[in-house]
PDB file of C-alpha atoms in Angstrom:
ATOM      1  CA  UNK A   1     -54.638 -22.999  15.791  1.00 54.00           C
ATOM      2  CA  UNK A   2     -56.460 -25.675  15.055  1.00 57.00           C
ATOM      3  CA  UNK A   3     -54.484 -29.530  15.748  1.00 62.00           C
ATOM      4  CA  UNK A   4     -55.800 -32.986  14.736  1.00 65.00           C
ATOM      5  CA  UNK A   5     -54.421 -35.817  16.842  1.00 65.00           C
ATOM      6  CA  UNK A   6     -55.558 -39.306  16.752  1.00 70.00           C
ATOM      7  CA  UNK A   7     -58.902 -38.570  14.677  1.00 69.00           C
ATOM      8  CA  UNK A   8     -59.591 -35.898  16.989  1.00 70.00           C
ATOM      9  CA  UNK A   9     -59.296 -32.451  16.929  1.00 63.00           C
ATOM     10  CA  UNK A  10     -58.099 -30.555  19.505  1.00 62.00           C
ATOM     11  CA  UNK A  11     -58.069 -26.726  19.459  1.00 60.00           C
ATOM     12  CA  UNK A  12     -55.162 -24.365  21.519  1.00 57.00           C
ATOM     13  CA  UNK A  13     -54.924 -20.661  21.879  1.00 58.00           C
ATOM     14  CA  UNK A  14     -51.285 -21.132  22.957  1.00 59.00           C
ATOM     15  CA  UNK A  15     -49.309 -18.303  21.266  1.00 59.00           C
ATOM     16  CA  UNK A  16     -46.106 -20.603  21.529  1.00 62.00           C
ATOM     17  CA  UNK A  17     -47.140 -22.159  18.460  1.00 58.00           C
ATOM     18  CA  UNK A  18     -47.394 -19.530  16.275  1.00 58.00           C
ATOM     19  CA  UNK A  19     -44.199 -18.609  14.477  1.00 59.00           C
ATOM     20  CA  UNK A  20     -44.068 -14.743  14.049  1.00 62.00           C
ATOM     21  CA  UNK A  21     -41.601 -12.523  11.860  1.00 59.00           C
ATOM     22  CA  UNK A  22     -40.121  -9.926  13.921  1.00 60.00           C
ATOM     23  CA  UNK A  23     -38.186  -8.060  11.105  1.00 61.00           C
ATOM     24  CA  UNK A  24     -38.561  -4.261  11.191  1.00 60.00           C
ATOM     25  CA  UNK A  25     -41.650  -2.738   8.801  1.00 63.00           C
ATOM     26  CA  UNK A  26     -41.183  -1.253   5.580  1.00 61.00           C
ATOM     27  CA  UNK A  27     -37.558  -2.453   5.717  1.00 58.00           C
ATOM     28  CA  UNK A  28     -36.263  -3.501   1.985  1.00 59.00           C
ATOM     29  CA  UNK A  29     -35.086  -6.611   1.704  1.00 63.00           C
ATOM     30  CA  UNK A  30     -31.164  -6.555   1.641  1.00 60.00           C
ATOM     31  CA  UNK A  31     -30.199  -3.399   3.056  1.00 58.00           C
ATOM     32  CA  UNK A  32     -29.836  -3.056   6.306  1.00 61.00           C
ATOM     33  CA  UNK A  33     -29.868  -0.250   8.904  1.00 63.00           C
ATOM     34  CA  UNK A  34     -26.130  -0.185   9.301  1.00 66.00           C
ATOM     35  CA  UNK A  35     -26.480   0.693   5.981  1.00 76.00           C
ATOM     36  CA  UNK A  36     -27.492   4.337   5.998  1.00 78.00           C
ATOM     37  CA  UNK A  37     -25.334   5.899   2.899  1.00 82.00           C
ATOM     38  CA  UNK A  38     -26.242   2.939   0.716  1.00 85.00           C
ATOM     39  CA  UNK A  39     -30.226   3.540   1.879  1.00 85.00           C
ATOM     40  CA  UNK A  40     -29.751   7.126   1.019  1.00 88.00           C
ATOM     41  CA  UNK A  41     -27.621   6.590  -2.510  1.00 89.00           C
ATOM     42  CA  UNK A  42     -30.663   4.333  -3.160  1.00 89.00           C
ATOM     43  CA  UNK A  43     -33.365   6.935  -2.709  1.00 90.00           C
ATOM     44  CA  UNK A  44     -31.383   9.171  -4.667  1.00 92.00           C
ATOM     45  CA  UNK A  45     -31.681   6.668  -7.027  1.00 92.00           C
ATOM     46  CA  UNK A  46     -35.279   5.813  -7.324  1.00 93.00           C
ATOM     47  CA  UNK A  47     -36.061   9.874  -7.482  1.00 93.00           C
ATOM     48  CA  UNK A  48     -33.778  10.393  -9.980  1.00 93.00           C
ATOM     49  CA  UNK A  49     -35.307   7.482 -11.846  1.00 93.00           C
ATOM     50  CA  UNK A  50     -38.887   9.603 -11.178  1.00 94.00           C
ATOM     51  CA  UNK A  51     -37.969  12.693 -12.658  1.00 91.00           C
ATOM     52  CA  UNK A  52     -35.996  10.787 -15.429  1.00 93.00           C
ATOM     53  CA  UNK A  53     -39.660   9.077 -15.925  1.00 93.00           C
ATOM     54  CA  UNK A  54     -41.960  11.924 -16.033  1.00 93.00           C
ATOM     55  CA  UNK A  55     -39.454  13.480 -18.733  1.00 92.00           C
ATOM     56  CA  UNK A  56     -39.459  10.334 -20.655  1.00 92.00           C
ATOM     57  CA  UNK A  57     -41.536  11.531 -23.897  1.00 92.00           C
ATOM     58  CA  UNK A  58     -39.454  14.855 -24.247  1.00 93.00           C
ATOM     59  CA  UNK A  59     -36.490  12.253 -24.301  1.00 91.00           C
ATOM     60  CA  UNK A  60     -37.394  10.948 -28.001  1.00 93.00           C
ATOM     61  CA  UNK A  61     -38.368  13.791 -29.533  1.00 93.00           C
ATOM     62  CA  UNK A  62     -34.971  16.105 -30.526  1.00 93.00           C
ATOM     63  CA  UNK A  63     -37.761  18.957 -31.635  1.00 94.00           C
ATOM     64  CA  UNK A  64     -39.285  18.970 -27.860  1.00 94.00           C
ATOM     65  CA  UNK A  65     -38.027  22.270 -26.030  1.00 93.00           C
ATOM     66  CA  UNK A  66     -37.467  19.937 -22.744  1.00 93.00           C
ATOM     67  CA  UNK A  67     -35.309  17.500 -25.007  1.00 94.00           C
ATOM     68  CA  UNK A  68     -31.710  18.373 -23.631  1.00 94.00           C
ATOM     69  CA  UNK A  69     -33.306  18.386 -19.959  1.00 93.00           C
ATOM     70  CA  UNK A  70     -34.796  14.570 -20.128  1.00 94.00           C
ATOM     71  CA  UNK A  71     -31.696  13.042 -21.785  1.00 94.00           C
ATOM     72  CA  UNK A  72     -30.013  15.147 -18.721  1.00 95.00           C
ATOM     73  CA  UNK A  73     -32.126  13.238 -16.002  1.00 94.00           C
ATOM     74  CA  UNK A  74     -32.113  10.165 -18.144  1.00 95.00           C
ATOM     75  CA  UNK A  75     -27.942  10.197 -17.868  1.00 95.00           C
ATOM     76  CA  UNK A  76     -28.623  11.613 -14.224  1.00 95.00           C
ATOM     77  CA  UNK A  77     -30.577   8.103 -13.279  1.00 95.00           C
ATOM     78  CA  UNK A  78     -28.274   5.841 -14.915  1.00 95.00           C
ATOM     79  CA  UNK A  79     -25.322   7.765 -12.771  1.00 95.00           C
ATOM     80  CA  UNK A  80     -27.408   7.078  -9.783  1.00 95.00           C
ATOM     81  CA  UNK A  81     -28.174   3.743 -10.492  1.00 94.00           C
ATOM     82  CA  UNK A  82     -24.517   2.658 -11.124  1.00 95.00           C
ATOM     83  CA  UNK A  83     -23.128   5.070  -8.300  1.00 94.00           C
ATOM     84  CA  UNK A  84     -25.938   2.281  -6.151  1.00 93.00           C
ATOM     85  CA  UNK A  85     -24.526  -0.626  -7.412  1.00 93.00           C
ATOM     86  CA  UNK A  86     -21.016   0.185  -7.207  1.00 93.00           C
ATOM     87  CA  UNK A  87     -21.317   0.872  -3.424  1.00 91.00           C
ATOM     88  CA  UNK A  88     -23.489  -1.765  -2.591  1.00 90.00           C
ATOM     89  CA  UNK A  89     -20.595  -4.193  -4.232  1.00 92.00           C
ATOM     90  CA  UNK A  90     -18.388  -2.254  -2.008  1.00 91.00           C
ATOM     91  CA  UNK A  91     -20.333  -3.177   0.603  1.00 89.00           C
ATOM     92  CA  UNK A  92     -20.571  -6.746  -0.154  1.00 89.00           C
ATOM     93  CA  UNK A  93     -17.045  -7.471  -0.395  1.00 91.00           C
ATOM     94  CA  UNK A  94     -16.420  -5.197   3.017  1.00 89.00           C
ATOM     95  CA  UNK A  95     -18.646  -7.664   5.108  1.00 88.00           C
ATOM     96  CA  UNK A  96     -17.552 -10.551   2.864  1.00 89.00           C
ATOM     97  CA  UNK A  97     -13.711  -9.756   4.131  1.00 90.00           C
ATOM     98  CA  UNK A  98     -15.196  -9.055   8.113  1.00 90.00           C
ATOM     99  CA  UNK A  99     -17.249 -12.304   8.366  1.00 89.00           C
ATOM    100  CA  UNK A 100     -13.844 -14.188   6.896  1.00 90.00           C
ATOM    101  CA  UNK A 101     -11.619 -12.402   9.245  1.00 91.00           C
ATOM    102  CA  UNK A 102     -13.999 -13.263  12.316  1.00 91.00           C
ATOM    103  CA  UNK A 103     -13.695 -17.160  10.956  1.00 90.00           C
ATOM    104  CA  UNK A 104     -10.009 -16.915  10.904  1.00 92.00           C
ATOM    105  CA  UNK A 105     -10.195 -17.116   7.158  1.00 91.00           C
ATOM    106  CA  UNK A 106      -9.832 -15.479   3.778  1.00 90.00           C
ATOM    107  CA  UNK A 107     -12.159 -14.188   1.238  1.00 88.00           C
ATOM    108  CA  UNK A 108     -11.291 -16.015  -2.132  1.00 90.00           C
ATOM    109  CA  UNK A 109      -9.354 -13.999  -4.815  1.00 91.00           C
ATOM    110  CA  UNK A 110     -12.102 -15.385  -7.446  1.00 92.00           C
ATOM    111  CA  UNK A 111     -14.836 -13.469  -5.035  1.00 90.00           C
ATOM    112  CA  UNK A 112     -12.469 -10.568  -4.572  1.00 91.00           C
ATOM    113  CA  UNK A 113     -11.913 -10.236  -8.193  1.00 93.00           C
ATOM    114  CA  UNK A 114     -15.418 -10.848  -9.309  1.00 93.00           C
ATOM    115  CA  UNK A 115     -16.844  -8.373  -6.797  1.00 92.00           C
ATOM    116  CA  UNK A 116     -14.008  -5.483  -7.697  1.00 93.00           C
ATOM    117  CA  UNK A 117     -14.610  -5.647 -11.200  1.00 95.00           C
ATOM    118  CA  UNK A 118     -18.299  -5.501 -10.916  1.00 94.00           C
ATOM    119  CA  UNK A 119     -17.888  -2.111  -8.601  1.00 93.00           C
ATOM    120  CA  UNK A 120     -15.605  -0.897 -10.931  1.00 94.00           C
ATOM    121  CA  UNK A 121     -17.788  -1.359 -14.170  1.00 95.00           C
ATOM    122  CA  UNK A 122     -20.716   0.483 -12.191  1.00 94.00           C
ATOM    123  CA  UNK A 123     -18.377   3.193 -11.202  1.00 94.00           C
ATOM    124  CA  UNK A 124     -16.760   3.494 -14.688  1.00 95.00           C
ATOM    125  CA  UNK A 125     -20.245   3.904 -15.952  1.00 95.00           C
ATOM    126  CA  UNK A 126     -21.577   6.282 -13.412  1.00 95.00           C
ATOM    127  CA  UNK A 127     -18.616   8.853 -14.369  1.00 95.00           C
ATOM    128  CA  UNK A 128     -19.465   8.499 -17.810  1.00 95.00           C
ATOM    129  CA  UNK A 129     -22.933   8.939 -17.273  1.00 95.00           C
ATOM    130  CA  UNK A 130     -22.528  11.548 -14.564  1.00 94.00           C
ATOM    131  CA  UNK A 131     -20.233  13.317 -17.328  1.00 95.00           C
ATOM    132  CA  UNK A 132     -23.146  13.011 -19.929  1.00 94.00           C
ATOM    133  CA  UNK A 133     -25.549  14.731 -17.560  1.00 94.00           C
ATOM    134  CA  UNK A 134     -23.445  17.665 -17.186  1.00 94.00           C
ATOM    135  CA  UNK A 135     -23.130  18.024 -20.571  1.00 94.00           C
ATOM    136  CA  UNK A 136     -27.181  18.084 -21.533  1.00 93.00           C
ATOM    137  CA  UNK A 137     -28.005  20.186 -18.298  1.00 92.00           C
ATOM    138  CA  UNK A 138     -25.064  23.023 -19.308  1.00 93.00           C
ATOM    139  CA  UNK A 139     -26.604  22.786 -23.035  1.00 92.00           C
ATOM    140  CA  UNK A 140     -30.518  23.337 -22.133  1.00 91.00           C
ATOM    141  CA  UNK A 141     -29.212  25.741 -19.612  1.00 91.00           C
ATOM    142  CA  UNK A 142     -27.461  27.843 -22.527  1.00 89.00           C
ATOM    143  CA  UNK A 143     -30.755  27.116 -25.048  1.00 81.00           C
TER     144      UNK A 143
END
């Protein structure tokens, strides 16, 4: 580290002034290792989101054999996705209400509201995507 004082510079190996992140590597930011079921829901996620990819073409084309199969895994990844954010919200308002507890306080109803309805949205829409799924893998299986 290099330190200019008084017109003159002064140089230091001292490893006291070097400020160093200790987090943990490869980590994503926001989920935490407590978190295990809402790490795993959001792998499921981003593989679902994969497959739904790679199938992606056969999705706008009605003539393409794999048709029913991509708009499957399309419906599949959407599920997954709101299935993520649902619990995650879940999980927000949980530590929300522990942190307030530990205070000696309340979370507010406007937070409490706002954070329910948003995990029941996602939920709402991963049943109706989940149910969507079903329906185009059952139809390409009987093709």
């Amino acid at each position: 580290m290099l330190i200019i004082s008084e017109n003159e510079l002064v140089h230091t190996d001292d490893f006291n002034d070097v400020i160093e992140h200790f987090g943990i590597k490869g980590m994503k930011w926001g989920i935490r290792s407590r978190h295990k079921d809402l790490k795993d829901t959001y792998a499921d996620y981003k593989e679902a989101s994969r497959h739904s990819n790679n199938l992606f073409p056969a999705a706008l084309n009605p003539n393409h054999p794999h048709y029913k199969l991509a708009r499957a895994t399309m419906h599949e990844a959407a599920a997954m996705e709101s299935l993520y954010k649902s619990k995650m919200y879940s999980y927000l308002h949980r530590e929300k209400a522990e942190k307030a507890k530990q205070r000696g306080k309340k979370v507010k109803d406007k937070v409490t509201k706002k954070l329910k309805k948003k995990n029941d949205i996602n939920y709402q829409n991963y049943v109706g995507h989940h149910s969507l799924a079903g329906k185009y893998f059952d139809a390409y299986r009987n093709q």
